Structure formats: structure tokens, C-alpha cells
Short mmCIF file of C-alpha atoms in Angstrom, two decimals:
data_model
loop_
_atom_site.label_atom_id
_atom_site.label_comp_id
_atom_site.label_asym_id
_atom_site.label_seq_id
_atom_site.Cartn_x
_atom_site.Cartn_y
_atom_site.Cartn_z
CA ALA A 1 -1.28 12.06 -19.50
CA ILE A 2 0.46 15.36 -20.22
CA ARG A 3 4.23 14.49 -20.97
CA MET A 4 6.87 16.60 -20.18
CA THR A 5 10.59 16.85 -21.48
CA GLN A 6 13.36 18.90 -20.77
CA SER A 7 16.43 19.74 -22.50
CA PRO A 8 19.33 19.53 -22.15
CA SER A 9 19.41 16.79 -20.02
CA SER A 10 22.95 17.81 -18.39
CA LEU A 11 25.28 20.66 -18.61
CA SER A 12 28.43 21.76 -17.63
CA ALA A 13 28.56 25.26 -16.31
CA SER A 14 31.19 27.47 -14.74
CA THR A 15 30.20 30.07 -11.45
CA GLY A 16 28.72 33.24 -12.95
CA ASP A 17 27.55 31.98 -15.80
CA ARG A 18 24.10 32.55 -17.39
CA VAL A 19 22.16 29.01 -17.55
CA THR A 20 18.94 28.84 -19.21
CA ILE A 21 16.81 25.32 -19.24
CA THR A 22 13.78 24.17 -21.33
CA CYS A 23 10.90 22.36 -20.62
CA ARG A 24 7.43 21.57 -23.10
CA ALA A 25 4.77 20.22 -22.26
CA SER A 26 2.82 17.68 -24.80
CA GLN A 27 -0.31 19.86 -24.51
CA GLY A 28 -0.83 23.27 -23.76
CA ILE A 29 -1.02 23.56 -19.67
CA SER A 30 -1.23 27.64 -19.57
CA SER A 31 0.91 28.75 -16.82
CA TYR A 32 0.41 25.45 -14.50
CA LEU A 33 4.37 25.17 -14.27
CA ALA A 34 6.27 24.62 -11.44
CA TRP A 35 10.17 24.28 -11.23
CA TYR A 36 11.99 22.48 -8.74
CA GLN A 37 15.47 22.05 -7.52
CA GLN A 38 17.01 18.84 -6.07
CA LYS A 39 20.06 18.13 -4.42
CA PRO A 40 21.48 14.87 -3.63
CA GLY A 41 19.61 13.00 -0.96
CA LYS A 42 17.52 15.73 -0.13
CA ALA A 43 13.69 16.61 -1.49
CA PRO A 44 13.05 18.56 -3.87
CA LYS A 45 13.01 22.58 -3.27
CA LEU A 46 10.33 24.55 -4.89
CA LEU A 47 11.88 27.55 -7.06
CA ILE A 48 9.25 29.01 -9.34
CA TYR A 49 5.43 28.63 -9.70
CA ALA A 50 2.74 29.87 -12.67
CA ALA A 51 5.75 29.74 -14.68
CA SER A 52 7.27 32.69 -13.56
CA THR A 53 6.11 33.37 -10.08
CA LEU A 54 9.35 33.09 -7.60
CA GLN A 55 8.43 31.27 -4.20
CA SER A 56 9.57 33.26 -1.18
CA GLY A 57 13.03 33.13 -0.20
CA VAL A 58 14.27 32.19 -3.49
CA PRO A 59 17.07 34.23 -4.95
CA SER A 60 16.35 36.36 -7.52
CA ARG A 61 19.01 35.61 -9.71
CA PHE A 62 16.36 32.66 -10.81
CA SER A 63 13.61 33.55 -13.28
CA GLY A 64 10.67 31.65 -15.07
CA SER A 65 8.92 32.20 -18.28
CA GLY A 66 6.61 31.06 -20.82
CA SER A 67 2.92 29.73 -21.39
CA GLY A 68 1.06 27.22 -22.87
CA THR A 69 3.85 24.27 -23.99
CA ASP A 70 7.08 26.06 -23.41
CA PHE A 71 8.92 27.45 -20.35
CA THR A 72 12.45 27.95 -19.65
CA LEU A 73 14.04 28.26 -16.25
CA THR A 74 17.12 30.92 -16.44
CA ILE A 75 20.08 30.92 -13.80
CA SER A 76 21.16 34.62 -14.82
CA CYS A 77 25.03 34.22 -12.38
CA LEU A 78 25.08 30.62 -11.42
CA GLN A 79 26.46 30.25 -7.93
CA SER A 80 28.42 27.37 -6.63
CA GLU A 81 24.79 26.68 -4.25
CA ASP A 82 22.88 26.22 -7.62
CA PHE A 83 24.87 22.74 -9.33
CA ALA A 84 21.89 20.72 -8.78
CA THR A 85 19.27 18.53 -10.79
CA TYR A 86 16.62 20.96 -12.04
CA TYR A 87 13.19 19.19 -12.46
CA CYS A 88 9.78 21.13 -14.04
CA GLN A 89 6.44 19.94 -13.29
CA GLN A 90 2.88 20.69 -14.70
CA TYR A 91 0.05 20.80 -12.28
CA TYR A 92 -2.63 21.91 -15.25
CA SER A 93 -3.92 18.32 -14.57
CA TYR A 94 -2.67 14.87 -12.85
CA PRO A 95 0.83 16.43 -11.73
CA SER A 96 3.62 15.08 -14.23
CA PHE A 97 7.45 15.64 -13.99
CA GLY A 98 10.04 16.76 -16.59
CA PRO A 99 13.03 14.16 -16.78
CA GLY A 100 15.34 16.56 -15.12
CA THR A 101 18.47 18.35 -16.15
CA LYS A 102 21.81 18.11 -14.05
CA VAL A 103 23.77 21.05 -13.63
CA ASP A 104 27.35 20.50 -12.79
CA ILE A 105 30.89 22.17 -12.53
CA LYS A 106 32.94 22.55 -15.74
CA GLN B 1 6.48 25.88 10.36
CA VAL B 2 5.23 22.77 8.00
CA GLN B 3 7.01 19.73 8.87
CA LEU B 4 5.92 16.45 7.14
CA VAL B 5 7.81 12.94 8.19
CA GLU B 6 7.52 10.00 6.63
CA SER B 7 8.01 6.61 7.91
CA GLY B 8 7.26 2.90 7.28
CA GLY B 9 10.13 2.21 4.57
CA GLY B 10 12.35 -0.78 4.09
CA LEU B 11 13.35 -3.69 2.67
CA VAL B 12 10.43 -6.08 1.12
CA LYS B 13 10.28 -9.10 -1.17
CA PRO B 14 8.37 -9.03 -4.03
CA GLY B 15 4.27 -9.71 -3.85
CA GLY B 16 4.94 -7.82 -0.15
CA SER B 17 2.96 -5.18 1.52
CA LEU B 18 4.21 -2.44 2.75
CA ARG B 19 2.43 1.03 4.61
CA LEU B 20 3.89 4.48 4.46
CA SER B 21 2.90 7.04 7.01
CA CYS B 22 3.36 10.51 6.76
CA ALA B 23 3.23 12.79 10.05
CA ALA B 24 2.22 16.17 9.46
CA SER B 25 2.50 19.50 11.84
CA GLY B 26 2.79 23.24 11.41
CA PHE B 27 -0.46 23.54 9.55
CA THR B 28 -4.11 22.58 9.50
CA PHE B 29 -3.71 19.16 8.06
CA SER B 30 -7.57 19.11 7.56
CA ASP B 31 -7.45 22.28 5.31
CA TYR B 32 -5.11 20.91 2.67
CA TYR B 33 -4.84 18.06 -0.07
CA MET B 34 -1.73 15.51 -0.11
CA SER B 35 0.54 13.76 -2.70
CA TRP B 36 2.52 10.99 -2.69
CA ILE B 37 5.82 11.59 -4.75
CA ARG B 38 8.40 8.85 -5.71
CA GLN B 39 12.01 8.98 -7.01
CA ALA B 40 13.71 5.51 -8.03
CA PRO B 41 17.27 5.78 -7.51
CA GLY B 42 18.81 7.77 -9.53
CA LYS B 43 16.01 8.56 -11.59
CA GLY B 44 13.39 11.30 -11.74
CA LEU B 45 10.09 12.43 -9.70
CA GLU B 46 6.82 10.55 -10.46
CA TRP B 47 3.95 11.31 -8.84
CA VAL B 48 1.80 8.37 -6.98
CA SER B 49 -1.37 9.26 -5.73
CA TYR B 50 -3.01 12.12 -4.14
CA ILE B 51 -6.34 12.90 -1.60
CA SER B 52 -8.35 15.78 -1.09
CA SER B 53 -8.81 17.20 2.44
CA SER B 54 -11.42 15.35 3.48
CA GLY B 55 -10.42 12.40 1.56
CA SER B 56 -13.69 12.26 -0.84
CA THR B 57 -11.36 12.70 -3.75
CA ILE B 58 -8.14 10.28 -4.67
CA TYR B 59 -6.08 10.05 -8.01
CA TYR B 60 -3.62 7.41 -8.50
CA ALA B 61 -1.23 7.18 -10.96
CA ASP B 62 -1.63 4.20 -13.53
CA SER B 63 1.62 2.77 -12.41
CA VAL B 64 0.64 1.66 -9.10
CA LYS B 65 -3.77 1.75 -9.44
CA GLY B 66 -5.00 -1.26 -8.04
CA ARG B 67 -2.02 -1.90 -5.67
CA PHE B 68 -1.78 1.30 -3.75
CA THR B 69 -4.28 2.80 -1.79
CA ILE B 70 -3.70 6.38 -0.31
CA SER B 71 -5.83 7.50 3.05
CA ARG B 72 -5.27 10.16 5.48
CA ASP B 73 -6.73 10.52 9.48
CA ASN B 74 -7.29 14.00 9.97
CA ALA B 75 -7.38 13.66 13.52
CA LYS B 76 -4.22 12.21 14.06
CA ASN B 77 -2.57 14.88 11.37
CA SER B 78 -1.73 11.97 9.20
CA LEU B 79 -1.30 10.55 5.63
CA TYR B 80 -0.90 7.03 4.23
CA LEU B 81 0.00 4.77 1.70
CA GLN B 82 -0.54 1.44 1.65
CA MET B 83 1.17 -0.72 -0.94
CA ASN B 84 0.93 -4.24 -2.06
CA SER B 85 1.63 -6.49 -4.55
CA LEU B 86 5.18 -4.83 -4.56
CA ARG B 87 7.28 -4.83 -7.49
CA ALA B 88 11.09 -4.48 -8.48
CA GLU B 89 9.90 -1.21 -10.38
CA ASP B 90 8.16 0.44 -7.16
CA THR B 91 11.85 0.49 -5.62
CA ALA B 92 12.18 4.11 -4.98
CA VAL B 93 12.13 7.39 -2.13
CA TYR B 94 8.76 8.13 -1.11
CA TYR B 95 7.65 11.71 -0.36
CA CYS B 96 4.74 13.09 0.83
CA ALA B 97 3.88 16.50 -0.03
CA ARG B 98 1.65 19.24 0.63
CA GLU B 99 -0.98 20.34 -2.06
CA GLY B 100 -3.38 23.13 -1.69
CA SER B 101 -6.76 23.76 -0.73
CA SER B 102 -8.12 22.63 -3.74
CA GLY B 103 -7.30 21.21 -7.22
CA TRP B 104 -3.65 20.79 -8.34
CA TYR B 105 -0.72 23.50 -6.78
CA PRO B 106 3.07 23.42 -7.06
CA LEU B 107 4.66 21.91 -4.12
CA PRO B 108 6.47 23.69 -1.74
CA TYR B 109 6.69 21.55 1.54
CA TRP B 110 7.53 17.83 1.18
CA GLY B 111 8.76 15.35 3.38
CA GLN B 112 12.43 13.92 3.89
CA GLY B 113 11.38 10.80 2.09
CA THR B 114 11.24 7.28 3.01
CA LEU B 115 13.24 4.45 0.92
CA VAL B 116 11.62 1.36 -0.03
CA THR B 117 13.27 -1.74 -1.65
CA VAL B 118 11.21 -4.22 -3.11
CA SER B 119 13.49 -7.21 -3.79
CA SER B 120 13.92 -10.57 -2.86
#
């Protein structure tokens, strides 16, 4: 099974900040990597797939990069609606998710 | 638009059974693979099971293998998860999600989830 790790597990930031979250796979997954945003009581929302492709309707302040084992999600200018938990997911094989990164208000 | 609506969750005793359903609409259900994903209270996401469009290919996470059975009825646009021998650690919100038309895909469509609580 492919294990996914994320760092940090949580971070505090202010509106307007640039935020970067890292995801690492235990083995190479090419670009079969997605990022999700989840707010309390809601289902996850797909933000990025294929490591760097923005899902339709997602603001351009979200971007993704990486391939192989190391990936990043960047929010260029944090907005109030971006405070949430973010998960990475590999779909190279049996899907697995990272443990999540909670972004809260500083 | 694509809609997925789960039902069937509730409180069940350890060792008991429960059957979850997911009603799909807004797309040709029989063309897409489907998955169940769960989330324990305050925890992260865990993929549970996956079924191909025809039902001929099925996978399970090791944590549920031998206890859970995924199935689908394409005529009824419905996905199911039969959960037997339930344990406290199966307590979670269970989501159904639409995969792609083959293989593994990112998940743009999720249901709202149904809560399963396993407790005596």
C-alpha cells in the first residue's frame, strides 16, 4: 500500500498569506495526485488533480506542483473561505489519502 | 447535475450489520466506477471499497475485507455497502463517490455522507 504523509499537520495563517502544504508518497506515483479541501460537516471538495490541474470552478489562487513522490499545494493569497482541512490523495493504485493539514486563523 | 445521496446509516451494536445505499442521479450511472470512503470522527479520510461499472471488478481495503460487500444495481442507479461484523472502529461517516469510467480517478463528486455508529 502506498502511504501518504503531509506536512505540516496544521498551520495558522492570516488572510492574504501565501500558504504551502507538502505531500509525500512512500513510492513514486507519477502525477496521480489530487488535493481536496474539506470544511466541517461537509464532503471533501476536489481542488486539483493530476498534481497540477485545477478542477473546474476552483479559484486560480490554488496551485499544485510535483511528481514522483513529492508534491505541494500552494494558496497564493489566503481568503477567509480557505480556512479548512486539506488532504492529498494518490490514485496511482488503491487510493490512499494523506492525514490532512488543518489551516486555521492566526 | 451529478447528485449522490447516501442513506442507511445509524446506530448498531458491535457484531451487527448495516446496509448503506447511495442513490445516483444526473449522470449515466452504469458508465462509472464507484467508491465508498469513510471518515471516523475527527479523523482523516479512508478509502473503503471500489466497484467497476459492470460490477465485475471489486476491491476492498484490508481493514474491511471479508466483512464488507460492495454491490451496485445499474437499473436502479444505486450503489450499496453491506457491512457485517461491525466493530467500534468502523464508526465513521461513509461517503459514496464517483470514480471515472475505468481505473483509478480523482473524485470530483461525493455524497453528503451517512453516519454509522457502532456502539453497545
